[in-house]
Coordinates of C-alpha atoms in Angstrom, one line a residue:
X77 CA -0.4 -0.3 -0.2
X78 CA 1.1 3.1 -1.5
X79 CA 2.1 6.4 1.8
X80 CA 3.2 9.6 1.7
X81 CA 6.1 10.3 2.4
X82 CA 7.2 11.6 5.4
X83 CA 9.0 14.0 4.6
X84 CA 7.3 16.1 1.7
X85 CA 4.6 15.8 4.3
X86 CA 6.0 17.5 6.8
X87 CA 7.8 20.6 5.1
X88 CA 3.9 21.3 3.0
X89 CA 2.6 21.4 6.6
X90 CA 5.2 23.9 7.4
X91 CA 4.4 25.9 3.7
X92 CA 1.1 25.8 4.4
X93 CA 0.4 29.2 6.5
X94 CA 2.8 31.2 5.2
X95 CA 1.0 30.2 2.2
X96 CA -2.6 31.2 3.5
X97 CA -1.0 33.9 4.6
X98 CA 0.2 35.3 1.3
X99 CA 3.6 35.0 2.1
X100 CA 4.9 32.2 -0.3
X101 CA 4.0 33.4 -4.0
X102 CA 4.0 32.3 -7.4
X103 CA 5.5 30.2 -9.5
X104 CA 6.5 33.0 -12.4
X105 CA 6.8 31.3 -16.0
X106 CA 8.6 31.7 -19.2
X107 CA 7.2 29.7 -22.5
X108 CA 9.9 29.7 -25.6
X109 CA 7.5 27.8 -28.6
X110 CA 8.8 26.5 -32.1
X111 CA 6.5 26.3 -34.8
X112 CA 8.5 26.1 -38.7
X113 CA 6.7 28.1 -41.5
X114 CA 5.7 25.7 -44.3
X115 CA 4.2 26.2 -47.4
X116 CA 0.7 25.2 -49.2
X117 CA 2.3 21.7 -49.7
X118 CA 3.0 21.2 -46.7
X119 CA 7.1 21.9 -47.0
X120 CA 9.6 23.9 -45.4
X121 CA 8.8 27.0 -46.4
X122 CA 12.3 27.9 -48.2
X123 CA 11.5 31.5 -48.3
X124 CA 13.5 34.4 -46.0
X125 CA 12.4 35.0 -42.5
X126 CA 9.2 38.6 -43.0
X127 CA 10.5 41.0 -43.2
X128 CA 7.5 42.6 -41.1
X129 CA 8.1 40.2 -38.4
X130 CA 11.4 42.5 -37.6
X131 CA 14.4 41.4 -36.9
X132 CA 15.3 37.3 -36.1
X133 CA 19.2 38.5 -34.7
X134 CA 17.5 41.6 -31.8
X135 CA 13.8 40.8 -31.5
X136 CA 12.7 40.2 -27.7
X137 CA 9.5 37.8 -28.8
X138 CA 9.8 36.5 -32.4
X139 CA 13.0 34.4 -33.3
X140 CA 14.3 32.4 -34.9
X141 CA 15.7 28.8 -33.8
X142 CA 17.7 26.8 -36.0
X143 CA 16.6 27.5 -39.7
X144 CA 15.0 30.4 -41.3
X145 CA 11.4 28.1 -41.2
X146 CA 11.4 28.0 -37.6
X147 CA 9.7 30.5 -36.1
X148 CA 10.7 30.8 -31.8
X149 CA 8.0 32.5 -30.2
X150 CA 9.3 33.6 -26.3
X151 CA 7.0 35.4 -23.7
X152 CA 8.2 37.9 -21.5
X153 CA 8.3 35.6 -17.4
X154 CA 4.3 36.2 -15.6
X155 CA 2.7 35.3 -12.6
X156 CA -0.4 33.2 -13.6
X157 CA -0.5 30.6 -16.9
X158 CA -2.9 32.1 -18.5
X159 CA -0.9 35.3 -19.6
X160 CA 2.1 33.8 -20.5
X161 CA -0.7 31.7 -23.0
X162 CA -2.4 34.9 -24.0
X163 CA 0.2 36.7 -25.0
X164 CA 1.8 34.0 -26.6
X165 CA -1.8 33.8 -28.6
X166 CA -1.4 37.2 -30.1
X167 CA 2.2 36.4 -30.7
X168 CA 0.6 33.8 -33.5
X169 CA -1.8 35.9 -34.5
X170 CA 0.8 39.0 -35.9
X171 CA 3.1 36.9 -37.2
X172 CA 0.5 35.0 -39.4
X173 CA -0.9 38.5 -40.2
X174 CA 2.7 39.0 -41.5
X175 CA 3.5 35.4 -43.9
X176 CA 0.7 34.9 -46.5
X177 CA -0.3 32.3 -47.0
X178 CA 2.4 30.4 -45.1
X179 CA 0.8 28.2 -42.2
X180 CA 3.1 27.6 -38.8
X181 CA 3.2 23.7 -38.2
X182 CA 1.4 22.6 -35.6
X183 CA 3.8 18.5 -34.7
X184 CA 6.3 18.3 -33.1
X185 CA 8.1 16.7 -36.8
X186 CA 8.6 18.5 -39.2
X187 CA 6.5 19.0 -42.5
X188 CA 7.2 17.2 -45.8
X189 CA 11.4 17.6 -46.9
X190 CA 13.6 17.4 -49.8
X191 CA 16.7 16.0 -48.6
X192 CA 19.5 18.1 -46.6
X193 CA 19.0 21.1 -48.4
X194 CA 15.8 22.2 -47.7
X195 CA 16.3 22.9 -43.6
X196 CA 17.8 25.9 -44.4
X197 CA 19.9 27.6 -41.9
X198 CA 19.0 30.9 -40.6
X199 CA 21.4 33.9 -41.3
X200 CA 21.4 36.3 -38.7
X201 CA 22.8 39.4 -40.8
X202 CA 26.6 40.7 -41.1
X203 CA 27.9 41.5 -37.7
X204 CA 30.4 39.5 -35.1
X205 CA 27.4 38.0 -33.5
X206 CA 25.2 37.2 -36.7
X207 CA 27.9 35.5 -38.3
X208 CA 28.7 33.6 -35.4
X209 CA 24.7 31.8 -35.0
X210 CA 24.8 31.4 -38.4
X211 CA 28.0 29.5 -38.1
X212 CA 27.6 27.9 -35.2
X213 CA 24.1 26.2 -37.2
X214 CA 26.7 25.7 -39.7
X215 CA 28.2 23.3 -37.7
X216 CA 25.2 21.6 -36.4
X217 CA 24.3 20.7 -39.6
X218 CA 28.1 19.1 -40.6
X219 CA 28.0 17.3 -37.4
X220 CA 24.7 16.0 -36.7
X221 CA 22.6 17.2 -40.5
X222 CA 19.7 19.5 -40.5
X223 CA 16.9 17.7 -40.6
X224 CA 17.6 16.9 -37.2
X225 CA 17.4 19.9 -36.1
X226 CA 14.1 20.5 -38.4
X227 CA 12.3 18.8 -35.0
X228 CA 10.4 21.6 -33.4
X229 CA 8.7 21.6 -29.1
X230 CA 8.1 23.7 -26.4
X231 CA 10.5 24.6 -23.2
X232 CA 9.5 26.1 -20.5
X233 CA 11.4 28.1 -17.2
X234 CA 9.9 28.5 -14.4
X235 CA 11.8 29.5 -11.0
X236 CA 10.8 29.7 -7.8
X237 CA 9.7 33.5 -6.6
X238 CA 12.2 35.6 -3.6
X239 CA 9.3 34.7 -0.6
X240 CA 9.4 30.8 -1.6
X241 CA 13.1 30.6 -0.7
X242 CA 13.2 33.4 2.7
X243 CA 10.9 29.8 3.4
X244 CA 12.3 27.1 2.5
X245 CA 16.1 28.5 3.4
X246 CA 14.4 29.5 6.9
X247 CA 13.1 25.7 7.5
X248 CA 15.6 23.9 5.7
X249 CA 17.7 26.3 8.6
X250 CA 21.8 26.0 6.3
X251 CA 23.1 29.0 7.6
X252 CA 26.1 27.3 6.5
X253 CA 25.4 28.4 2.6
X254 CA 24.9 31.5 2.0
X255 CA 21.0 31.8 -0.7
X256 CA 22.8 32.1 -3.8
X257 CA 23.9 29.2 -3.1
X258 CA 21.3 27.7 -1.0
X259 CA 19.0 28.3 -4.8
X260 CA 22.1 26.0 -6.8
X261 CA 22.5 23.3 -4.6
X262 CA 18.1 22.8 -4.3
X263 CA 17.7 23.5 -7.8
X264 CA 20.5 20.6 -8.6
X265 CA 17.9 19.0 -5.7
X266 CA 15.0 19.5 -8.7
X267 CA 17.2 18.8 -11.0
X268 CA 17.9 15.4 -9.6
X269 CA 13.8 14.6 -9.1
X270 CA 13.4 15.7 -12.6
X271 CA 15.8 13.7 -14.7
X272 CA 14.3 10.2 -12.1
X273 CA 10.8 11.1 -13.2
X274 CA 10.2 12.8 -16.2
X275 CA 9.5 9.8 -18.2
X276 CA 6.1 10.7 -16.6
X277 CA 6.0 14.3 -18.9
X278 CA 6.8 12.0 -22.1
X279 CA 4.2 10.0 -20.9
X280 CA 1.8 12.7 -20.5
X281 CA 2.3 14.7 -22.9
X282 CA 4.4 13.1 -26.1
X283 CA 2.2 14.2 -29.4
X284 CA 4.2 12.2 -32.1
X285 CA 3.7 9.1 -33.1
X286 CA 4.1 9.6 -36.1
X287 CA 6.6 11.0 -39.2
X288 CA 6.1 12.2 -42.5
X289 CA 8.5 9.2 -44.9
X290 CA 11.0 12.1 -46.3
X291 CA 12.1 13.0 -42.0
X292 CA 13.9 9.5 -43.4
X293 CA 16.7 8.4 -45.8
X294 CA 14.5 6.7 -48.5
X295 CA 13.2 3.2 -47.5
X296 CA 14.6 4.0 -44.1
X297 CA 11.9 1.7 -41.6
X298 CA 13.8 1.1 -38.2
X299 CA 12.7 -1.3 -36.0
X300 CA 9.8 -0.4 -33.9
X301 CA 8.1 1.3 -37.1
X302 CA 5.1 0.8 -39.4
X303 CA 4.4 2.0 -43.1
X304 CA 0.6 4.0 -43.0
X305 CA -0.2 5.1 -46.4
X306 CA 2.7 6.2 -48.7
X307 CA 4.4 9.2 -47.2
X308 CA 4.3 7.9 -43.0
X309 CA 5.2 6.0 -40.9
X310 CA 3.7 5.3 -37.4
X311 CA 4.2 3.6 -33.6
X312 CA 1.8 2.0 -32.5
X313 CA 3.6 2.6 -29.1
X314 CA 5.2 5.0 -28.4
X315 CA 4.4 8.8 -27.4
X316 CA 7.5 10.9 -28.2
X317 CA 9.6 9.9 -31.1
X318 CA 10.6 12.9 -31.3
X319 CA 12.5 12.6 -28.2
X320 CA 14.0 9.8 -29.2
X321 CA 16.8 8.2 -30.5
X322 CA 14.8 9.3 -34.5
X323 CA 14.8 13.0 -33.1
X324 CA 17.0 14.9 -31.5
X325 CA 20.3 13.0 -30.5
X326 CA 24.3 13.2 -29.9
X327 CA 25.8 9.7 -29.2
X328 CA 29.5 12.0 -28.9
X329 CA 27.6 14.2 -25.9
X330 CA 26.7 10.6 -24.5
X331 CA 30.6 10.9 -23.6
X332 CA 31.2 12.8 -21.8
X333 CA 28.2 12.0 -18.9
X334 CA 27.2 15.9 -17.7
X335 CA 26.7 15.7 -13.9
X336 CA 23.3 17.2 -12.8
X337 CA 24.1 16.5 -9.3
X338 CA 25.9 20.1 -7.7
X339 CA 26.6 23.6 -9.4
X340 CA 30.6 22.2 -9.8
X341 CA 30.5 19.2 -11.0
X342 CA 27.5 20.3 -13.9
X343 CA 29.9 23.3 -15.2
X344 CA 32.7 22.1 -15.0
X345 CA 31.7 19.2 -17.2
X346 CA 30.0 21.2 -19.5
X347 CA 33.5 23.1 -19.9
X348 CA 35.0 20.6 -20.4
X349 CA 33.1 19.4 -23.4
X350 CA 33.5 22.7 -24.8
X351 CA 37.9 22.7 -25.1
X352 CA 38.0 19.2 -25.4
X353 CA 38.9 18.2 -29.0
X354 CA 36.7 14.9 -30.9
X355 CA 38.9 14.2 -33.8
X356 CA 36.0 13.1 -35.9
X357 CA 35.5 16.8 -35.9
X358 CA 38.9 18.2 -35.9
X359 CA 39.1 16.2 -39.2
X360 CA 35.6 18.3 -40.7
X361 CA 37.8 21.1 -39.7
X362 CA 37.0 24.3 -38.8
X363 CA 38.7 26.9 -41.6
X364 CA 38.5 25.5 -44.4
X365 CA 39.5 27.9 -47.4
X366 CA 38.5 31.0 -45.6
X367 CA 35.0 29.3 -45.0
X368 CA 34.3 28.4 -41.2
X369 CA 32.2 25.8 -40.6
X370 CA 31.7 25.2 -37.4
X371 CA 33.3 27.3 -34.7
X372 CA 35.7 25.4 -32.9
X373 CA 36.2 20.8 -33.3
X374 CA 34.9 21.2 -29.5
X375 CA 32.4 17.7 -28.4
X376 CA 30.9 21.0 -28.1
X377 CA 30.8 24.6 -29.9
X378 CA 29.0 26.6 -27.4
X379 CA 26.6 25.3 -24.4
X380 CA 23.7 25.9 -26.4
X381 CA 25.0 22.9 -28.3
X382 CA 23.7 20.5 -25.1
X383 CA 20.6 18.4 -25.7
X384 CA 18.6 17.6 -22.4
X385 CA 15.5 17.5 -20.7
X386 CA 16.2 19.5 -18.5
X387 CA 18.8 22.5 -18.4
X388 CA 20.1 25.5 -15.1
X389 CA 19.3 28.8 -16.4
X390 CA 20.6 32.8 -15.0
X391 CA 20.2 35.1 -17.7
X392 CA 23.5 35.9 -19.2
X393 CA 25.5 39.2 -19.1
X394 CA 27.1 40.6 -21.8
X395 CA 30.2 38.5 -22.8
X396 CA 29.2 35.5 -20.5
X397 CA 28.6 32.6 -21.3
X398 CA 25.6 30.0 -19.6
X399 CA 27.8 28.3 -17.6
X400 CA 29.8 31.6 -16.2
X401 CA 26.3 33.2 -15.3
X402 CA 25.7 30.1 -13.3
X403 CA 29.3 30.3 -11.3
X404 CA 28.6 34.4 -11.0
X405 CA 25.2 34.7 -10.1
X406 CA 23.0 31.0 -8.9
X407 CA 20.8 29.6 -10.8
X408 CA 17.7 31.7 -11.5
X409 CA 15.5 29.2 -13.3
X410 CA 14.9 25.7 -15.0
X411 CA 14.5 25.3 -17.8
X412 CA 12.5 21.9 -19.8
X413 CA 12.7 21.1 -22.1
X414 CA 11.2 17.9 -23.5
X415 CA 7.0 18.1 -23.6
X416 CA 6.2 18.5 -27.3
X417 CA 3.8 21.4 -28.9
X418 CA 0.4 20.1 -28.5
X419 CA -1.3 19.9 -32.1
X420 CA -4.1 20.0 -31.4
X421 CA -3.3 24.2 -30.3
X422 CA -1.9 27.0 -31.4
X423 CA 0.1 27.6 -28.6
X424 CA 1.7 24.8 -28.0
X425 CA 0.5 24.4 -24.7
X426 CA -2.9 25.1 -22.7
X427 CA -3.4 26.2 -18.9
X428 CA -3.5 22.5 -17.8
X429 CA -0.3 21.5 -18.8
X430 CA 1.3 24.5 -17.7
X431 CA 0.5 24.1 -13.9
X432 CA 0.7 20.4 -14.4
X433 CA 4.5 21.1 -15.1
X434 CA 4.3 23.9 -11.9
X435 CA 3.5 21.3 -9.3
X436 CA 5.4 19.4 -11.0
X437 CA 8.8 21.0 -10.7
X438 CA 7.3 21.8 -7.3
X439 CA 7.2 18.8 -6.5
X440 CA 10.7 17.5 -7.5
X441 CA 12.0 20.4 -5.6
X442 CA 10.1 19.4 -2.0
X443 CA 10.4 15.7 -1.8
X444 CA 14.4 14.0 -1.2
X445 CA 16.6 13.7 -3.1
X446 CA 19.5 11.7 -3.4
X447 CA 22.4 11.9 -5.2
X448 CA 21.6 10.0 -8.3
X449 CA 25.2 7.2 -9.3
X450 CA 26.5 6.1 -12.2
X451 CA 24.0 2.5 -12.1
X452 CA 21.1 4.9 -11.6
X453 CA 21.9 7.2 -14.8
X454 CA 21.9 4.0 -17.1
X455 CA 17.9 3.2 -15.4
X456 CA 17.1 6.6 -15.8
X457 CA 17.9 6.4 -19.2
X458 CA 16.9 2.7 -19.7
X459 CA 13.5 4.4 -18.6
X460 CA 13.1 7.6 -20.7
X461 CA 14.0 5.3 -23.7
X462 CA 11.4 3.0 -22.9
X463 CA 8.5 5.2 -21.6
X464 CA 9.8 7.3 -25.5
X465 CA 9.6 5.1 -27.6
X466 CA 6.9 1.6 -25.6
X467 CA 5.1 4.0 -23.5
X468 CA 1.3 3.2 -24.4
X469 CA 2.4 -0.7 -23.9
X470 CA 0.1 -2.2 -21.3
X471 CA 3.1 -4.5 -20.8
X472 CA 5.6 -1.8 -20.3
X473 CA 8.0 -1.8 -17.5
X474 CA 10.1 0.7 -16.2
X475 CA 13.1 0.5 -13.3
X476 CA 12.2 1.9 -9.9
X477 CA 14.6 1.4 -7.0
X478 CA 15.3 -2.5 -8.4
X479 CA 11.3 -3.3 -8.9
X480 CA 9.8 -3.5 -12.4
X481 CA 6.6 -0.5 -12.9
X482 CA 3.6 -0.3 -14.5
X483 CA 3.6 3.6 -15.5
X484 CA -0.4 3.3 -14.2
X485 CA 1.2 2.5 -11.2
X486 CA 4.0 4.0 -10.3
X487 CA 2.2 7.4 -11.6
X488 CA -0.1 7.0 -9.0
X489 CA 1.7 7.3 -6.6
X490 CA 3.4 10.6 -7.8
X491 CA -0.3 12.0 -8.7
X492 CA -0.8 10.8 -4.7
X493 CA 2.7 13.1 -3.9
X494 CA 1.6 16.6 -6.1
X495 CA -1.8 16.4 -5.3
X496 CA -1.1 17.6 -1.1
X497 CA 1.3 20.6 -3.8
X498 CA -1.8 20.9 -6.0
X499 CA -3.4 21.9 -2.1
X500 CA -0.2 24.0 -1.1
X501 CA -0.2 25.7 -4.4
X502 CA -4.0 26.4 -5.9
X503 CA -4.3 28.3 -2.2
X504 CA -2.5 31.4 -3.6
X505 CA -5.4 30.9 -6.3
X506 CA -9.1 32.0 -6.7
X507 CA -10.3 28.1 -6.9
X508 CA -8.1 24.6 -7.8
X509 CA -6.9 25.3 -11.2
X510 CA -3.7 23.1 -10.1
X511 CA -6.0 20.1 -7.9
X512 CA -8.5 20.8 -11.4
X513 CA -5.2 20.3 -13.5
X514 CA -4.1 17.0 -12.2
X515 CA -7.6 15.7 -11.9
X516 CA -8.3 15.9 -16.1
X517 CA -4.9 14.1 -16.7
X518 CA -5.5 11.0 -14.4
X519 CA -7.2 9.4 -16.4
X520 CA -4.6 8.8 -18.6
X521 CA -2.2 6.7 -16.5
X522 CA -5.4 4.0 -16.9
X523 CA -5.7 5.1 -20.1
X524 CA -2.7 5.5 -22.9
X525 CA -5.7 6.1 -25.5
X526 CA -6.0 9.2 -24.3
X527 CA -2.9 10.4 -23.6
X528 CA -2.3 13.1 -27.2
X529 CA 0.4 10.9 -29.3
X530 CA -3.4 8.0 -28.6
X531 CA -5.5 10.4 -29.5
X532 CA -2.8 11.4 -32.7
X533 CA -3.0 8.5 -34.1
X534 CA -6.3 7.5 -33.6
X535 CA -6.9 10.1 -36.0
X536 CA -4.7 8.8 -38.3
X537 CA -6.1 5.4 -38.2
X538 CA -10.0 5.9 -38.5
X539 CA -9.3 8.6 -40.6
X540 CA -7.1 6.8 -43.2
X541 CA -5.0 10.2 -43.3
X542 CA -1.8 11.1 -44.0
X543 CA 0.9 12.8 -41.0
X544 CA 1.5 16.0 -43.4
X545 CA -2.5 16.2 -44.5
X546 CA -3.6 15.9 -40.3
X547 CA -0.7 18.7 -39.7
X548 CA -1.6 20.8 -42.3
X549 CA -4.8 20.6 -42.5
X550 CA -5.0 21.2 -38.9
X551 CA -3.0 24.5 -39.2
X552 CA -5.0 25.8 -41.2
X553 CA -7.9 25.6 -39.3
X554 CA -5.6 27.4 -36.2
X555 CA -5.0 30.3 -38.5
X556 CA -9.1 30.9 -39.5
X557 CA -9.9 30.4 -35.8
X558 CA -7.2 33.0 -34.3
X559 CA -8.3 35.3 -37.4
X560 CA -12.1 35.6 -37.0
X561 CA -10.8 35.6 -32.9
X562 CA -11.3 39.3 -31.8
X563 CA -7.2 40.6 -31.2
X564 CA -5.5 42.3 -28.5
X565 CA -4.8 45.9 -30.3
X566 CA -2.5 47.2 -27.4
X567 CA -0.5 43.6 -28.1
X568 CA -0.6 43.9 -31.4
X569 CA 0.7 47.7 -31.8
X570 CA 2.9 46.7 -29.5
X571 CA 4.3 44.2 -31.4
X572 CA 4.4 47.0 -35.0
X573 CA 6.5 48.5 -33.1
X574 CA 8.6 46.3 -32.5
X575 CA 9.5 45.6 -36.0
X576 CA 11.1 48.6 -36.6
X577 CA 12.9 48.8 -32.9
X578 CA 14.9 45.7 -34.0
X579 CA 15.8 46.3 -37.9
X580 CA 17.2 49.9 -36.1
X581 CA 19.2 48.1 -32.9
X582 CA 20.7 45.3 -35.9
X583 CA 21.9 48.2 -37.3
X584 CA 22.9 49.2 -35.2
X585 CA 25.0 45.8 -34.5
X586 CA 26.0 45.7 -37.1
X587 CA 28.1 49.5 -37.7
X588 CA 29.5 49.5 -34.4
X589 CA 31.6 46.4 -35.1
X590 CA 35.2 47.2 -35.2
X591 CA 36.7 43.9 -35.5
X592 CA 37.3 40.8 -38.5
X593 CA 35.4 37.8 -37.7
X594 CA 38.4 35.5 -36.9
X595 CA 39.3 38.0 -33.9
X596 CA 35.9 39.0 -32.7
X597 CA 36.2 34.6 -32.3
X598 CA 39.7 33.9 -30.6
X599 CA 38.3 37.0 -28.2
X600 CA 35.0 35.6 -28.1
X601 CA 37.2 32.2 -26.1
X602 CA 39.2 33.5 -25.1
X603 CA 36.9 34.8 -22.5
X604 CA 34.3 32.0 -21.9
X605 CA 36.8 29.3 -21.5
X606 CA 37.8 31.3 -18.0
X607 CA 36.0 30.5 -14.6
X608 CA 33.2 33.2 -13.0
X609 CA 36.6 33.7 -10.1
X610 CA 39.4 34.5 -12.7
X611 CA 36.6 36.9 -14.4
X612 CA 35.9 38.4 -11.0
X613 CA 39.7 38.8 -10.3
X614 CA 40.1 40.1 -14.0
X615 CA 37.9 42.3 -13.7
X616 CA 37.7 43.4 -9.6
X617 CA 33.5 41.8 -10.3
X618 CA 30.4 40.3 -12.6
X619 CA 30.8 42.4 -16.0

């Protein structure tokens, strides 16, 4: 019989009174949502980023990820999911008014492709910073190919308010740590528990059980996939092919064994990966006949190249790398990176998912979180791999503390503990939105066909549809829905003003460049390879 964790129960009890007094505050979140532009034939658009969207180098809310066609929408930080989602809706509405008859692809797996070169690499202009972003993407193409970079998802950035941290710090009595070090240590507690249980998010929110055959070499049908129609491959039990070996993958990165047990371990391992040369990359060349093929020959060109389902983050200052920012200022928030796009919601995510991720993150933080051994790390990787490929298989069993458990059984225990966390978070809310979200998702544990991946596969099978036809029809439906609804005129005016402002900012950056690109890159890596302590010693403070 399942029993709630005594330590979690005791901690929640200590947090309940300050929450009732309004002294804990709400979690804060920002959303980054990717989506390919596609043409009327459901193919990746070959057109440049629309001029009416402004500069993708400097626009704060509308940019591109890897490809010129891969839009990325970025919201500010909001204290409620609804505010973030409203902002995201207006970004989509504004964008549709600028891209003519093109559509925003609603699925995580890409539209119809015509080989590697059909995914155009994003161009960020002539400035040194813009060229660096472009060369970095050329390096990704050289190492992994462009097709893998055409996959899209949602990144969910979440943090706890200062008032919450103050109360936790007081309860834990960690006077041996500064508040900055305490926050970082506790965020890494959260991250370790997240990695232990992220399979649950993959099961609940995975929405990519199918793909267009053009994603793979002609005639290739990997094990676990089967043909459906002329141009579609499906996996009967998969939840998220995006997160499988068919999607984001980097066998070289597996060599570096990124450690999430502490901030120092994480930073040092990541820094090693950006400085240690990899022979196969060196053989491809960095500069050949004056042409930059990649930024360097290291395991990672820069830290952003590291793929993971969660990252500790801090807003960087000018000239800082992500690791330097973490070392100097500590962890500020975490970025959840394992969420597929919801293909039936124009925003790619809805309020129920946001609330669930908020609860899940809080539960990961408040639960006990011992360090992860190498052996446990292998089990965690195996669990994630099983769920993305076979998550809806009723015979599937996951490894948990030496026992084999079904998703329904283990997930039910997690939901029971999260229910107590939901009650705590709802004290700050009107009504019970967190508990309602939990109740809405609970039936998915016992019925895999209710999951997004199950529903998507059902639509493909019942209508005998091709993957790309179904996704394109949904894209057009979403465009029409946006056009038929009233817009927020003040938001739309704000976005319009940012177009000209961002273009001018890019021109100013380009005009201010005085270094050649080779010298710029040499200076960049000279700074980037230094630790925070070295930067402070040389400059007299964090710059």
